[in-house]
PDB file of C-alpha atoms in Angstrom:
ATOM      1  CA  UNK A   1     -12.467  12.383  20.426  1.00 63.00           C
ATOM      2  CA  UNK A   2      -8.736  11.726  21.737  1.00 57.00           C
ATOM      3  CA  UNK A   3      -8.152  13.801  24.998  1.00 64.00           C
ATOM      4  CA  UNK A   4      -4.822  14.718  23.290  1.00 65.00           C
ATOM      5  CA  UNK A   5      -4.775  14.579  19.722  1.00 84.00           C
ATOM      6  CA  UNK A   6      -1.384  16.304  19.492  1.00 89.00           C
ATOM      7  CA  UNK A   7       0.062  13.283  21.227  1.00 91.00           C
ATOM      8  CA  UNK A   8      -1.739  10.839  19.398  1.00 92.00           C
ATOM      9  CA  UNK A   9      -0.780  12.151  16.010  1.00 94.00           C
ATOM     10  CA  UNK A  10       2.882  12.100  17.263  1.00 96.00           C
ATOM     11  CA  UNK A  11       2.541   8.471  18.652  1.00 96.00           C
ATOM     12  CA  UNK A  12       1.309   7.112  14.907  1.00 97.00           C
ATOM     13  CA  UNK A  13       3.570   9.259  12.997  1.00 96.00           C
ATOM     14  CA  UNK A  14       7.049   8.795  14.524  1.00 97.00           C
ATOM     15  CA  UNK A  15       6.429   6.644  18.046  1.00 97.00           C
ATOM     16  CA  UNK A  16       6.221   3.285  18.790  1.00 97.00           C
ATOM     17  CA  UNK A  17       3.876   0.667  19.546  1.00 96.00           C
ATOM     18  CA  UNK A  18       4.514   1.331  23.191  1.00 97.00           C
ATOM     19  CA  UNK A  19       3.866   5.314  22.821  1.00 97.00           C
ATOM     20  CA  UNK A  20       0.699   4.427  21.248  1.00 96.00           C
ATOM     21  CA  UNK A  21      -0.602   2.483  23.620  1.00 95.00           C
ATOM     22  CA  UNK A  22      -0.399   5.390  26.261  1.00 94.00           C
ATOM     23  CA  UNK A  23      -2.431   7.626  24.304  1.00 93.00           C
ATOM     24  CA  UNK A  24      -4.824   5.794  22.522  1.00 93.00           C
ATOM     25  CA  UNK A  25      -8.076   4.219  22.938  1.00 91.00           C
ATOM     26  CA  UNK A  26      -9.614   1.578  20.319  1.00 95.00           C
ATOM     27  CA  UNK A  27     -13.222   4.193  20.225  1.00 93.00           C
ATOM     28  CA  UNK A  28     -10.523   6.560  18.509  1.00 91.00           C
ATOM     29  CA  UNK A  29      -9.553   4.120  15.382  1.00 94.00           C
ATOM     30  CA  UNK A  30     -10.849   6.330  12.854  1.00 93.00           C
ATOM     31  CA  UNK A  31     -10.768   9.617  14.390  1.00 88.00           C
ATOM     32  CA  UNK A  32     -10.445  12.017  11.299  1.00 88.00           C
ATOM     33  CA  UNK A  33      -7.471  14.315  11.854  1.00 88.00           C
ATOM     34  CA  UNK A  34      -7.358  16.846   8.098  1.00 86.00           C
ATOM     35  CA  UNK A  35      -4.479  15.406   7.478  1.00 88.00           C
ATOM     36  CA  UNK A  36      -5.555  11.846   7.321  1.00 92.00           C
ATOM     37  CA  UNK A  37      -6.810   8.754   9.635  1.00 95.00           C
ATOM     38  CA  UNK A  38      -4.735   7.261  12.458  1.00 96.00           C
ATOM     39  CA  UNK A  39      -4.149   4.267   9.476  1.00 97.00           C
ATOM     40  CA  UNK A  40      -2.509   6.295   7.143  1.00 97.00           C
ATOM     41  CA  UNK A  41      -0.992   8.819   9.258  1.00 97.00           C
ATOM     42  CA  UNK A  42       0.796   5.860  10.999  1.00 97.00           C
ATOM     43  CA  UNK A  43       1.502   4.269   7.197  1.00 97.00           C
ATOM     44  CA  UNK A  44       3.901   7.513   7.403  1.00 96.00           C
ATOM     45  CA  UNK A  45       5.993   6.400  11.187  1.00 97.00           C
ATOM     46  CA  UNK A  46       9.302   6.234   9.441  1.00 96.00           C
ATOM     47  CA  UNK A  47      10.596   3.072  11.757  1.00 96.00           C
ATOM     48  CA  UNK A  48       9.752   0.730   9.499  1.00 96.00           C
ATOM     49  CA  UNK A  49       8.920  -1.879  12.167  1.00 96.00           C
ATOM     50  CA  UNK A  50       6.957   0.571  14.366  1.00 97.00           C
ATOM     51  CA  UNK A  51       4.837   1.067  10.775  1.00 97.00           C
ATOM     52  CA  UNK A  52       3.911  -2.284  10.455  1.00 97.00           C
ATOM     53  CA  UNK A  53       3.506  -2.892  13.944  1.00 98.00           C
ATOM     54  CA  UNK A  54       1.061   0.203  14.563  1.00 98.00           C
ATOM     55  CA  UNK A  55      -1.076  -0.289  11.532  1.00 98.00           C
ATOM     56  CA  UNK A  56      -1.536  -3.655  12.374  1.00 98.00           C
ATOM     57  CA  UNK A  57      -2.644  -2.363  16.141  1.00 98.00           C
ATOM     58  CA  UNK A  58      -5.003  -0.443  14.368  1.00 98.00           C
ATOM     59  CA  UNK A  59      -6.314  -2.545  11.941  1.00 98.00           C
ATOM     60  CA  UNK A  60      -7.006  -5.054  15.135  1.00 98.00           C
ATOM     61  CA  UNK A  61      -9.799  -2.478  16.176  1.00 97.00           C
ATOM     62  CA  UNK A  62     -11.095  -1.918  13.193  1.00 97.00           C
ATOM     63  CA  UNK A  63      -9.542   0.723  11.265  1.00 97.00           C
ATOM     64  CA  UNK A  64     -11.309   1.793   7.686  1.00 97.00           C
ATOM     65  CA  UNK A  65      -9.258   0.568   5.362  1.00 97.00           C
ATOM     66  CA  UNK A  66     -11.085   2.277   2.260  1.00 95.00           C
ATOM     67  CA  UNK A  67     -10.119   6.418   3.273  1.00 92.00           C
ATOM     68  CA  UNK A  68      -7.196   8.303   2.212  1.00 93.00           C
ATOM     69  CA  UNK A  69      -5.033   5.720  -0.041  1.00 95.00           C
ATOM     70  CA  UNK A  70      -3.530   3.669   2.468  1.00 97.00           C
ATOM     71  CA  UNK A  71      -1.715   1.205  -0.072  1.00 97.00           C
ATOM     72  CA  UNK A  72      -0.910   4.074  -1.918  1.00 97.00           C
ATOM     73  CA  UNK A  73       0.756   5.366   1.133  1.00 96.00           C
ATOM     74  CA  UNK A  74       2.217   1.827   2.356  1.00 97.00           C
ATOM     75  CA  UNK A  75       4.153   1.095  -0.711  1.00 97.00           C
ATOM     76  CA  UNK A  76       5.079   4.649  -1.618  1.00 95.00           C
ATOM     77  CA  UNK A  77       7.286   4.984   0.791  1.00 94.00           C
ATOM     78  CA  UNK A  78      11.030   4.681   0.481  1.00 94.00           C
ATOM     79  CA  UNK A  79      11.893   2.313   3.418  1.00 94.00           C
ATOM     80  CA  UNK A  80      10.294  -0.806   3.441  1.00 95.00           C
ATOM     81  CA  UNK A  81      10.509  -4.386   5.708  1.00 95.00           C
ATOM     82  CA  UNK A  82       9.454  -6.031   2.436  1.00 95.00           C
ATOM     83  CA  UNK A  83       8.195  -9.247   4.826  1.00 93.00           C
ATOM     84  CA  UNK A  84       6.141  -7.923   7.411  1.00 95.00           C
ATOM     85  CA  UNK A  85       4.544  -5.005   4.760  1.00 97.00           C
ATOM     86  CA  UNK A  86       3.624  -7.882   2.621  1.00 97.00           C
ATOM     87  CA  UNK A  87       1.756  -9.316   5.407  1.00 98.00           C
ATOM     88  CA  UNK A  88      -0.085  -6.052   6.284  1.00 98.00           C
ATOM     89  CA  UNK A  89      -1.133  -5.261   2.244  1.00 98.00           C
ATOM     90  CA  UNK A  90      -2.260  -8.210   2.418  1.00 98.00           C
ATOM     91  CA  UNK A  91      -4.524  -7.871   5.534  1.00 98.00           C
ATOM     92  CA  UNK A  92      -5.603  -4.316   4.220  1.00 98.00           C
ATOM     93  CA  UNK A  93      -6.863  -6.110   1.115  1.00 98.00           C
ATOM     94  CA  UNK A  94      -8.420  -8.519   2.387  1.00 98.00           C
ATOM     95  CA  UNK A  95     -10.119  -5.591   5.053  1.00 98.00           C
ATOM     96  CA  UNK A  96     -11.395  -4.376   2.376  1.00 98.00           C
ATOM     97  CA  UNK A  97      -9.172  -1.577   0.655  1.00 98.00           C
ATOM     98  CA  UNK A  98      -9.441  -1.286  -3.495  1.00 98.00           C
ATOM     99  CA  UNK A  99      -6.614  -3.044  -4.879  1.00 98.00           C
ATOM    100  CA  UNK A 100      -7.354  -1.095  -8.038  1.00 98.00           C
ATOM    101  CA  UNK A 101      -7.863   2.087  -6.826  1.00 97.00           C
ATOM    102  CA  UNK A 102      -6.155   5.130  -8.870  1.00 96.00           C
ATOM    103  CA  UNK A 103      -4.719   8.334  -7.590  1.00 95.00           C
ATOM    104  CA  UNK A 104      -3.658  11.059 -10.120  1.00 91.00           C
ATOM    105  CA  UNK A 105      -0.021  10.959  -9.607  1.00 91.00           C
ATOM    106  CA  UNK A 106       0.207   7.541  -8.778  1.00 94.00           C
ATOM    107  CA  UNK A 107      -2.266   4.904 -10.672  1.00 96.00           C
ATOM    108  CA  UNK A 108      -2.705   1.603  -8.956  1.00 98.00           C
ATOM    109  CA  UNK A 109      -0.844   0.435  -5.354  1.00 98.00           C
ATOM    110  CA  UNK A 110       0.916  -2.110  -8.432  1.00 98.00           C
ATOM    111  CA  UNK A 111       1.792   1.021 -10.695  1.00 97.00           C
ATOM    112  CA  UNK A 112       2.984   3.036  -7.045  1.00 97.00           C
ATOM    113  CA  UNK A 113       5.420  -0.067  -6.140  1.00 97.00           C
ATOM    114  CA  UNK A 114       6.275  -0.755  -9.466  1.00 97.00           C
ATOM    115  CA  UNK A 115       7.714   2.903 -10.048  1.00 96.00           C
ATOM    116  CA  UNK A 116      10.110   2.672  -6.964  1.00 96.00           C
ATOM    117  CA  UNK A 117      12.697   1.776  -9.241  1.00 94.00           C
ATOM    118  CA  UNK A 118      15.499   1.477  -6.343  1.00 95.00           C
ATOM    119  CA  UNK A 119      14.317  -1.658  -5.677  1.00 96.00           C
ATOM    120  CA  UNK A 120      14.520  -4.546  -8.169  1.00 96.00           C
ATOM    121  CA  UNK A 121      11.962  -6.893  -8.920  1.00 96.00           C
ATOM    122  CA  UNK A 122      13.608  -9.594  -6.926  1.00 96.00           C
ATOM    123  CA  UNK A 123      13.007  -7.313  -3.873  1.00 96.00           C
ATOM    124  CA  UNK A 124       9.679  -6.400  -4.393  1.00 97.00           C
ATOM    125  CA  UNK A 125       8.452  -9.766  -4.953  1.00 97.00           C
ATOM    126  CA  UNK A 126       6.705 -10.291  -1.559  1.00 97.00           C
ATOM    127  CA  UNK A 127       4.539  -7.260  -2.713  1.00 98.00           C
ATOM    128  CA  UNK A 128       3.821  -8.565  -6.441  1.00 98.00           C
ATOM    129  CA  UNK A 129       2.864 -11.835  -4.658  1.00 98.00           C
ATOM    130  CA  UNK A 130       0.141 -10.228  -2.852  1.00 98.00           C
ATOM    131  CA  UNK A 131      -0.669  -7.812  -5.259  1.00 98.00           C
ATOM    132  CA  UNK A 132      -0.975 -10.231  -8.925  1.00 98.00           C
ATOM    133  CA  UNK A 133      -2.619 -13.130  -6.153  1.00 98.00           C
ATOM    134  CA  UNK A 134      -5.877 -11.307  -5.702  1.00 97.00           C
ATOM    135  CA  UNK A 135      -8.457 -12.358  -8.457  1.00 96.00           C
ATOM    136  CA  UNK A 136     -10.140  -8.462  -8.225  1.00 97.00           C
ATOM    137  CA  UNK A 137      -6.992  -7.291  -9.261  1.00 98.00           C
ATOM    138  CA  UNK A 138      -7.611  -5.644 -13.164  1.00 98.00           C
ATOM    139  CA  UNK A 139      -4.643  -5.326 -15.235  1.00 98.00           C
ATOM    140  CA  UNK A 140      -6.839  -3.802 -17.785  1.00 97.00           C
ATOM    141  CA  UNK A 141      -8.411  -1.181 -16.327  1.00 95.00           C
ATOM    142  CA  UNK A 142      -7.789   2.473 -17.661  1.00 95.00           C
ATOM    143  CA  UNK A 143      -5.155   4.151 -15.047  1.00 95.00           C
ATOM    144  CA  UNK A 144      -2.391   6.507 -15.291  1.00 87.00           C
ATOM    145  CA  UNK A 145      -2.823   8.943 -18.493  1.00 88.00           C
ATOM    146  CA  UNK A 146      -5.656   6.382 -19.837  1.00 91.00           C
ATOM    147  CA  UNK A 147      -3.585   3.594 -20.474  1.00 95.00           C
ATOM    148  CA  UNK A 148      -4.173   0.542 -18.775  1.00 96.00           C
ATOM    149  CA  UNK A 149      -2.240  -0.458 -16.298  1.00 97.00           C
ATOM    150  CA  UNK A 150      -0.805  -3.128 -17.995  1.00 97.00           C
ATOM    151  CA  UNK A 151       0.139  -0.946 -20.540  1.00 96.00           C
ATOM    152  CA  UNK A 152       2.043   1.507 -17.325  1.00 96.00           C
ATOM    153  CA  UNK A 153       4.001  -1.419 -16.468  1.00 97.00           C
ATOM    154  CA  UNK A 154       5.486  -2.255 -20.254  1.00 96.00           C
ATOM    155  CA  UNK A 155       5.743   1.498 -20.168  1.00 95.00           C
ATOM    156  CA  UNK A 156       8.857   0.837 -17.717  1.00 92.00           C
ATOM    157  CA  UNK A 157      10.469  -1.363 -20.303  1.00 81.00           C
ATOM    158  CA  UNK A 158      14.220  -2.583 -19.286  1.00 87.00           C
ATOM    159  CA  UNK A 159      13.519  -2.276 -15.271  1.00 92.00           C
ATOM    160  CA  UNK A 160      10.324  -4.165 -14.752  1.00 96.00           C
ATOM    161  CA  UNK A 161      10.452  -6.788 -16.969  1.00 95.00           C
ATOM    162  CA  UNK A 162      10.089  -9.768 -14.372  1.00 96.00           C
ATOM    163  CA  UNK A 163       6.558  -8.012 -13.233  1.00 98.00           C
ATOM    164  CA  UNK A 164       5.495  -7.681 -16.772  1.00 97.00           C
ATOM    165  CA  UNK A 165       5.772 -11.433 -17.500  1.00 97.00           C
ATOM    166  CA  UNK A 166       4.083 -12.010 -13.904  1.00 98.00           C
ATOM    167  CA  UNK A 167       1.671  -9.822 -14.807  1.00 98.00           C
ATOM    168  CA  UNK A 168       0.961 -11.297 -18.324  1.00 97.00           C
ATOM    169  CA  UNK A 169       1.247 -15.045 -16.630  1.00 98.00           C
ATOM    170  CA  UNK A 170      -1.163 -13.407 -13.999  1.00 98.00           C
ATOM    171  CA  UNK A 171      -3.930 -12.540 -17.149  1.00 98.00           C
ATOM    172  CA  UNK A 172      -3.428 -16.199 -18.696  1.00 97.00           C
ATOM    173  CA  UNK A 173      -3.954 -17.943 -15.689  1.00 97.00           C
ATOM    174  CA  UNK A 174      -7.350 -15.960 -15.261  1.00 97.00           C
ATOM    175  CA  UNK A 175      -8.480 -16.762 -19.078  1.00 97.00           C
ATOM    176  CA  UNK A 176      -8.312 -13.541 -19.933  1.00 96.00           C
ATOM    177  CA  UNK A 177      -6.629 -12.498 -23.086  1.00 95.00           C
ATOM    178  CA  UNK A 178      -3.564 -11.281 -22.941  1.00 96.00           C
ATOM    179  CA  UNK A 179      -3.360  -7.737 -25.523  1.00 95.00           C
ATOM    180  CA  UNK A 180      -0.115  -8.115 -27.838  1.00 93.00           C
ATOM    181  CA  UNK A 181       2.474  -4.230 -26.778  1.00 90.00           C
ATOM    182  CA  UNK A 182       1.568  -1.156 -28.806  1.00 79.00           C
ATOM    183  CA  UNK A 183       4.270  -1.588 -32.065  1.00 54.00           C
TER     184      UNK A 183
END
């Protein structure tokens, strides 16, 4: 257990790399604060940079990927450095966290990037690439109010038309069948 977990917390949410190191120890990597694990509490550092920098500390030593939606968190938020997140959804994935995995408000991590509609499609692209790349990734898989989330994404007709046609494209290439839009 952290000597100080008041300073830790404070180091992952809003310090930097440096503040972390001064207070943490690698045996602490998925200490279980009730609001959430050192990962996804520092998913939430506002400095973008410090973000990806921190989680990346942490998922060095081994940080559990699978608790408390961290892609969910990662791409919900409303700052992003597009390049280095990419990089660290992609190490998450390939750590081991569910690429399909639905929360209530949310659906998928595709459906939670997809609905920050501030960005364009052109900007989100480095998280589409590593999102549509991964062959567990299930398009057709019951999400958000039932529908699939295929279905969520055509749902957002007129904004995220580029990922609809990637995510189509992303069906075909698999062999799967691609199901025509509800008329």
């Amino acid at each position: 257990m952290p000597r100080d977990t008041a300073e830790l917390y404070r180091a992952l949410t809003y310090g930097t790399v440096d503040d972390l190191n001064r207070v943490y120890e690698p045996a602490w990597v998925n200490y279980a604060y009730a609001s959430g694990t050192p990962l996804t509490l520092a998913l939430s550092n506002p400095d973008t940079s410090q973000r990806v920098a921190i989680a990346n500390r942490l998922l060095d030593d081994g940080a559990d990927v699978r608790e408390g939606q961290p892609l969910h968190l990662l791409l919900g938020r409303n700052e992003h450095d597009f390049t280095g997140e990419a990089k660290l959804l992609e190490r998450m994935l390939d750590a081991g966290a569910d690429v399909n995995e639905v929360v209530a408000k949310f659906g998928t991590p595709l459906e939670t990037i997809a609905a920050k509609l501030k960005f364009s499609d052109a900007i989100l692209t480095p998280y589409y690439d590593v999102l549509l790349a991964r062959p567990d990734l299930d398009l057709l898989r019951p999400s958000l109010r039932g529908d699939t989330v295929l279905v969520n994404l055509r749902k957002m007709v007129g904004r995220r038309d580029e990922l609809v046609v990637r995510a189509e494209q992303a069906l075909t290439d698999r062999g799967i069948p691609v199901p025509p839009p509800a008329q």
